[in-house]
Short mmCIF file of C-alpha atoms in Angstrom, two decimals:
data_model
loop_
_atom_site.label_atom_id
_atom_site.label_comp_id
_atom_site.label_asym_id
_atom_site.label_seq_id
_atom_site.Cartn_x
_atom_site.Cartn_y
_atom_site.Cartn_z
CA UNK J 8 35.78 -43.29 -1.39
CA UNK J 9 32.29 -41.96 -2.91
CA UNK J 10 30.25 -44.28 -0.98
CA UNK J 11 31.06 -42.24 2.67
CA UNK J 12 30.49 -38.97 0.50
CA UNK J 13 27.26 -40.24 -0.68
CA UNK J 14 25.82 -41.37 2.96
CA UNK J 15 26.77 -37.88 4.48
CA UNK J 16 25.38 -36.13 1.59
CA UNK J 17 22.37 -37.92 2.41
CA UNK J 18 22.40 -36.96 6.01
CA UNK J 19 23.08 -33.44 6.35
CA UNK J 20 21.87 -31.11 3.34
CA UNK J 21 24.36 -29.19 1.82
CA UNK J 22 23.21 -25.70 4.12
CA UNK J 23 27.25 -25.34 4.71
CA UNK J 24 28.73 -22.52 2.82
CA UNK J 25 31.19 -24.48 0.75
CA UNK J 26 29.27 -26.69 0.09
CA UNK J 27 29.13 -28.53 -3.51
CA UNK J 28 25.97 -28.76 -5.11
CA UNK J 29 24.89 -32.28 -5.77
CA UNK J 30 25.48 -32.91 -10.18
CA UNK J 31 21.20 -33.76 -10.11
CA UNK J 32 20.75 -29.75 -8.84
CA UNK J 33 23.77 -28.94 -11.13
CA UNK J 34 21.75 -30.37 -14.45
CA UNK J 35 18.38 -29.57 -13.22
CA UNK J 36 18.93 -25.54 -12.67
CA UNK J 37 21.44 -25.36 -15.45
CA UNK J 38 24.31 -24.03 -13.90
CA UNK J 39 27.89 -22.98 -15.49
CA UNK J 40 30.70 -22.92 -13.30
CA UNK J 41 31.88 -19.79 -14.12
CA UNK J 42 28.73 -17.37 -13.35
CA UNK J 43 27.32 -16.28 -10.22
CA UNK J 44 23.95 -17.47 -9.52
CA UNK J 45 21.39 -15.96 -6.64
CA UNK J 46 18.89 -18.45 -5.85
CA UNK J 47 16.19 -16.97 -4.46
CA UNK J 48 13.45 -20.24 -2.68
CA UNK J 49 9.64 -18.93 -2.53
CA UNK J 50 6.38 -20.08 -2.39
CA UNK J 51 2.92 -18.35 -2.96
CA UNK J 52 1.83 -18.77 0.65
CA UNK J 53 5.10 -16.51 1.72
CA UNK J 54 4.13 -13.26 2.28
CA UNK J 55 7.58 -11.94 2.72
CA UNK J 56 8.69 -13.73 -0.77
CA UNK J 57 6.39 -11.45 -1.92
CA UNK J 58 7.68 -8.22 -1.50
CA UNK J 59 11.00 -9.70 -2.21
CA UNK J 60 10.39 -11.08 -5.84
CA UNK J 61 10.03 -6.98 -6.99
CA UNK J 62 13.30 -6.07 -5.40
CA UNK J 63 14.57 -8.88 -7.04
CA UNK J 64 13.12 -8.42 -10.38
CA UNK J 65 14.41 -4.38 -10.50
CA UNK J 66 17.64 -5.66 -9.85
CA UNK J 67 18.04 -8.12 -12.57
CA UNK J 68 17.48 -4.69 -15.09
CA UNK J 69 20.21 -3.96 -13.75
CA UNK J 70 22.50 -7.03 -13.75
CA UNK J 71 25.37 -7.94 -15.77
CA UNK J 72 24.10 -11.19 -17.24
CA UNK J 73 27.15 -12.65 -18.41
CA UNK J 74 28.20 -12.81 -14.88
CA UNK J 75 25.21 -12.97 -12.44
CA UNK J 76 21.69 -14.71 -13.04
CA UNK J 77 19.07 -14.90 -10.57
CA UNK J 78 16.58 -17.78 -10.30
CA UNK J 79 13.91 -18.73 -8.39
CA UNK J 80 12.81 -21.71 -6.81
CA UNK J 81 8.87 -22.20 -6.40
CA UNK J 82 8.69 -24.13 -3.26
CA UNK J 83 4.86 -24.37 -4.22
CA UNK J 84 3.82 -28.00 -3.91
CA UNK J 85 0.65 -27.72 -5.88
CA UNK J 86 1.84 -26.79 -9.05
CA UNK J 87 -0.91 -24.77 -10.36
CA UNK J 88 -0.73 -22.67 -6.88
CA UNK J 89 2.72 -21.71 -8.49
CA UNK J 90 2.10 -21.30 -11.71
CA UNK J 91 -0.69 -19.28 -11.33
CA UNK J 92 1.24 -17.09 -8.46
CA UNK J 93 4.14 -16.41 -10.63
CA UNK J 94 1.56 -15.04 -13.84
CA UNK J 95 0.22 -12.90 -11.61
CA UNK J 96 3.94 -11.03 -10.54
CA UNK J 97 5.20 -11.65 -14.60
CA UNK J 98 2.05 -10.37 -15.51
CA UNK J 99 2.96 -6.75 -13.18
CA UNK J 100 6.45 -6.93 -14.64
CA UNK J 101 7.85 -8.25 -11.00
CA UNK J 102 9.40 -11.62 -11.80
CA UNK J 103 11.46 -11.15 -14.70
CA UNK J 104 13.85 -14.26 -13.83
CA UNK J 105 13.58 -17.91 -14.41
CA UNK J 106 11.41 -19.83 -12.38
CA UNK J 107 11.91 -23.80 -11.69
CA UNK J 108 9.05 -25.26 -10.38
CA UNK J 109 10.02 -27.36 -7.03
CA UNK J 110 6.88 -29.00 -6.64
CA UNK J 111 8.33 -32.18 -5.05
CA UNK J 112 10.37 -30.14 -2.99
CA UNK J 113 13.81 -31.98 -3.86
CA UNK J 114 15.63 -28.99 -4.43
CA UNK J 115 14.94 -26.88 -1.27
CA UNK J 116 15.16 -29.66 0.50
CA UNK J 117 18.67 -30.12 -0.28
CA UNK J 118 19.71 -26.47 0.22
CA UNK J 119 17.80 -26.66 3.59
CA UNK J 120 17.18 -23.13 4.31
CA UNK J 121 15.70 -22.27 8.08
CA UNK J 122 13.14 -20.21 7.11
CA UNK J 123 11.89 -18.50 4.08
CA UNK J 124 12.63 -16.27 2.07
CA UNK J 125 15.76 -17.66 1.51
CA UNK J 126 18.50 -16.49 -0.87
CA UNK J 127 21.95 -18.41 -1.65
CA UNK J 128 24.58 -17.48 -3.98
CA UNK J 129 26.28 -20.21 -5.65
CA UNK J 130 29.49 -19.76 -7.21
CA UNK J 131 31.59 -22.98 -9.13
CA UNK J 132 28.60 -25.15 -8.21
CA UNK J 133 29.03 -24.40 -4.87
CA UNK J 134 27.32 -22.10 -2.34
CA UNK J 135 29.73 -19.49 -1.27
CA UNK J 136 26.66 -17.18 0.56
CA UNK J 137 23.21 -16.98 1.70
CA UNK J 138 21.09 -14.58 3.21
CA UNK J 139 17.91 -15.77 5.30
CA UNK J 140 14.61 -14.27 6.19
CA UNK J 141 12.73 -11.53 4.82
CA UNK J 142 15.04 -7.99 4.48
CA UNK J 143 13.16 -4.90 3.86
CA UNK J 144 16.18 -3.46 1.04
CA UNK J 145 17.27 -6.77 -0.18
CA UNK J 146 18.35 -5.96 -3.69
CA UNK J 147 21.31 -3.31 -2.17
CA UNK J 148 21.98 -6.48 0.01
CA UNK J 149 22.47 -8.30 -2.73
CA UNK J 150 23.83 -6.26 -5.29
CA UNK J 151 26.26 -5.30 -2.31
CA UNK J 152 27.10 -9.52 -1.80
CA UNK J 153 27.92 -9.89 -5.62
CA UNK J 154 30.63 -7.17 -5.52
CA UNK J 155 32.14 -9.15 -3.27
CA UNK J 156 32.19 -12.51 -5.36
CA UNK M 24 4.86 -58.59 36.16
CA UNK M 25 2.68 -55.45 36.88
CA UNK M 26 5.32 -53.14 36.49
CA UNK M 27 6.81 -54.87 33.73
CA UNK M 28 3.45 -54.73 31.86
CA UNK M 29 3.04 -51.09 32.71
CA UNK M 30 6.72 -50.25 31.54
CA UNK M 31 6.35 -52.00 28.57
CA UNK M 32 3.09 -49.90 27.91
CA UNK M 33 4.92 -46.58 28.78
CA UNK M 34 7.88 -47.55 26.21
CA UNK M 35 4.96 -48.13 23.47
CA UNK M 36 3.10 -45.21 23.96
CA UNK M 37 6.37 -42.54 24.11
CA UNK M 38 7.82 -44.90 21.12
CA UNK M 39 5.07 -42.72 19.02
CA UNK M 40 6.66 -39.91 20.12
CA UNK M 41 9.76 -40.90 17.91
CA UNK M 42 8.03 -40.76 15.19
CA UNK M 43 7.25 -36.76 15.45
CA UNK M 44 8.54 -34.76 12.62
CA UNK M 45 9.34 -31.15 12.43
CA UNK M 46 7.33 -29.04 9.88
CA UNK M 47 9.76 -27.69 7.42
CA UNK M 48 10.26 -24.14 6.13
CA UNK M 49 8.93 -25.16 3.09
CA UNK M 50 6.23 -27.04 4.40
CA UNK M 51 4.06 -24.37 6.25
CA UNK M 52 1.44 -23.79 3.40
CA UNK M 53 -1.13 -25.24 4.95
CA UNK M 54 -0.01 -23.30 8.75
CA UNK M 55 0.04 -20.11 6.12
CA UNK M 56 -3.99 -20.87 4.98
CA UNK M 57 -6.24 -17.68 6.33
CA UNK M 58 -8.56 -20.51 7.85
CA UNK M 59 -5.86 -21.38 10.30
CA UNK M 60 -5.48 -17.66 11.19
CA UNK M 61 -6.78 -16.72 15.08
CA UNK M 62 -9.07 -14.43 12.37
CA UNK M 63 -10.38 -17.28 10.47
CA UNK M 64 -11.71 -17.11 7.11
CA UNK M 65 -14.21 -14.11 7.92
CA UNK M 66 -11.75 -10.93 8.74
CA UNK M 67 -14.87 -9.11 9.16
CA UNK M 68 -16.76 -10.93 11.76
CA UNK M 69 -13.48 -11.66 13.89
CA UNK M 70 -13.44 -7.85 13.71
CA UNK M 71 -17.05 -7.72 15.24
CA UNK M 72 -15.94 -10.18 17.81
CA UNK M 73 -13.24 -8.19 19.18
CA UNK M 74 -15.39 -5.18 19.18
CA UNK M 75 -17.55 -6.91 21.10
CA UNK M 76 -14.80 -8.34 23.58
CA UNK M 77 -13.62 -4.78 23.80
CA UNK M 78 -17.19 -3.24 24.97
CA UNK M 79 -17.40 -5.72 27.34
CA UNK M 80 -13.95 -5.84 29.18
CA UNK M 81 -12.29 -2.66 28.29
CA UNK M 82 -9.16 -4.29 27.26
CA UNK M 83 -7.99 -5.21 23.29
CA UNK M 84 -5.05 -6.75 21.61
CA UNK M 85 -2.88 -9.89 22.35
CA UNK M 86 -5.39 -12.05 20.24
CA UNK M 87 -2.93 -12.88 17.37
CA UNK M 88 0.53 -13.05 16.27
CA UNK M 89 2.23 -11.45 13.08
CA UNK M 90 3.55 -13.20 9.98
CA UNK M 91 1.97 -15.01 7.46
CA UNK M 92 2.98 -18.56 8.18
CA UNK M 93 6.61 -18.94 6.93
CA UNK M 94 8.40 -18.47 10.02
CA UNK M 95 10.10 -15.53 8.69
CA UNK M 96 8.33 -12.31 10.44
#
């Protein structure tokens, strides 16, 4: 029964709302079943990650982190291009979330958004929302998505 | 024989074809590097170019697109 599972998982990421994280992404970002995470894929080259990562940043002052928890997913493949990228926005006080370097790209390629930025919103370890391309008030998007959840 | 030696060819050469891959979201840093702008690297003498091309045919724009290389803009 796993093995048919296991080839489709293979074939078609897991972009499907619905969809149940594979137990490798589960361990890697940490997650708990019972919160609501907003995953938010970047990379240093994305100029509309950009001026996302300070929306995102004023929002998490504001969230309830017992129940929500942003974090982002350098899609940098040069790690030091990342690194150095996210000191720069900590550094301003406009990443204030934790940051999991993707440098071989295994995690956004599983989530396999269409474009960048890309936020999903995982719920029970699966993703139950996602919200592509750049969005000029993206933190009342958000915030207005995790009511809902 | 001919043809058979020239359709064999043709299935060789548009076999590489198969072998195309798309360029990922996450895989446009390189398409994102200012080098591979229509500006280049120098901003200032693409500037001085299309100064120039405006003196000289009294028309400007259409010379680039927007975005910075994520396929998001």
């Amino acid at each position: 029964m796993r093995l048919p599972i296991l080839i489709l998982s293979l074939i078609f990421p897991v972009f499907v709302l619905g969809g149940g994280l594979p137990a490798s992404i589960v361990k890697r970002l940490h997650l708990q079943p019972k919160k609501v995470y907003v995953i938010d894929f970047f990379a240093s080259w994305c100029v509309s990650c950009k001026k996302e990562i300070p929306q995102l940043a004023r929002l998490n002052r504001s969230l309830d982190h017992h129940r929500y928890t942003i974090i982002g997913i350098d899609a940098d493949r040069k790690r030091s291009d990342g690194v150095k990228f996210q000191a720069a926005l900590r550094k301003k006080g406009a990443l204030n979330f934790r940051v999991v370097n993707d440098t071989g790209n295994g995690i956004i390629r599983t989530f396999g958004p269409p474009g960048m930025p890309a936020l999903y919103f995982v719920k029970n370890n699966a993703i139950v929302g996602k919200i592509i391309g750049a969005r000029s008030h993206v933190a009342s998007l958000v915030r207005r998505r995790l009511k809902g959840l | 024989m001919t043809r058979l030696l020239m359709l064999s060819t043709l299935m060789f050469l548009l076999g590489g074809c198969g072998m195309i891959q798309d360029v990922k979201p996450w895989e446009k840093d390189q398409l994102a590097k200012e080098t591979l702008t229509p500006a280049g690297s120098d901003t200032n003498l693409h500037a001085f170019r299309k100064h120039l091309y405006f003196s000289k045919e009294a028309s400007k724009g259409g010379g680039g697109v927007a975005g910075g290389g994520c396929g998001c803009n």
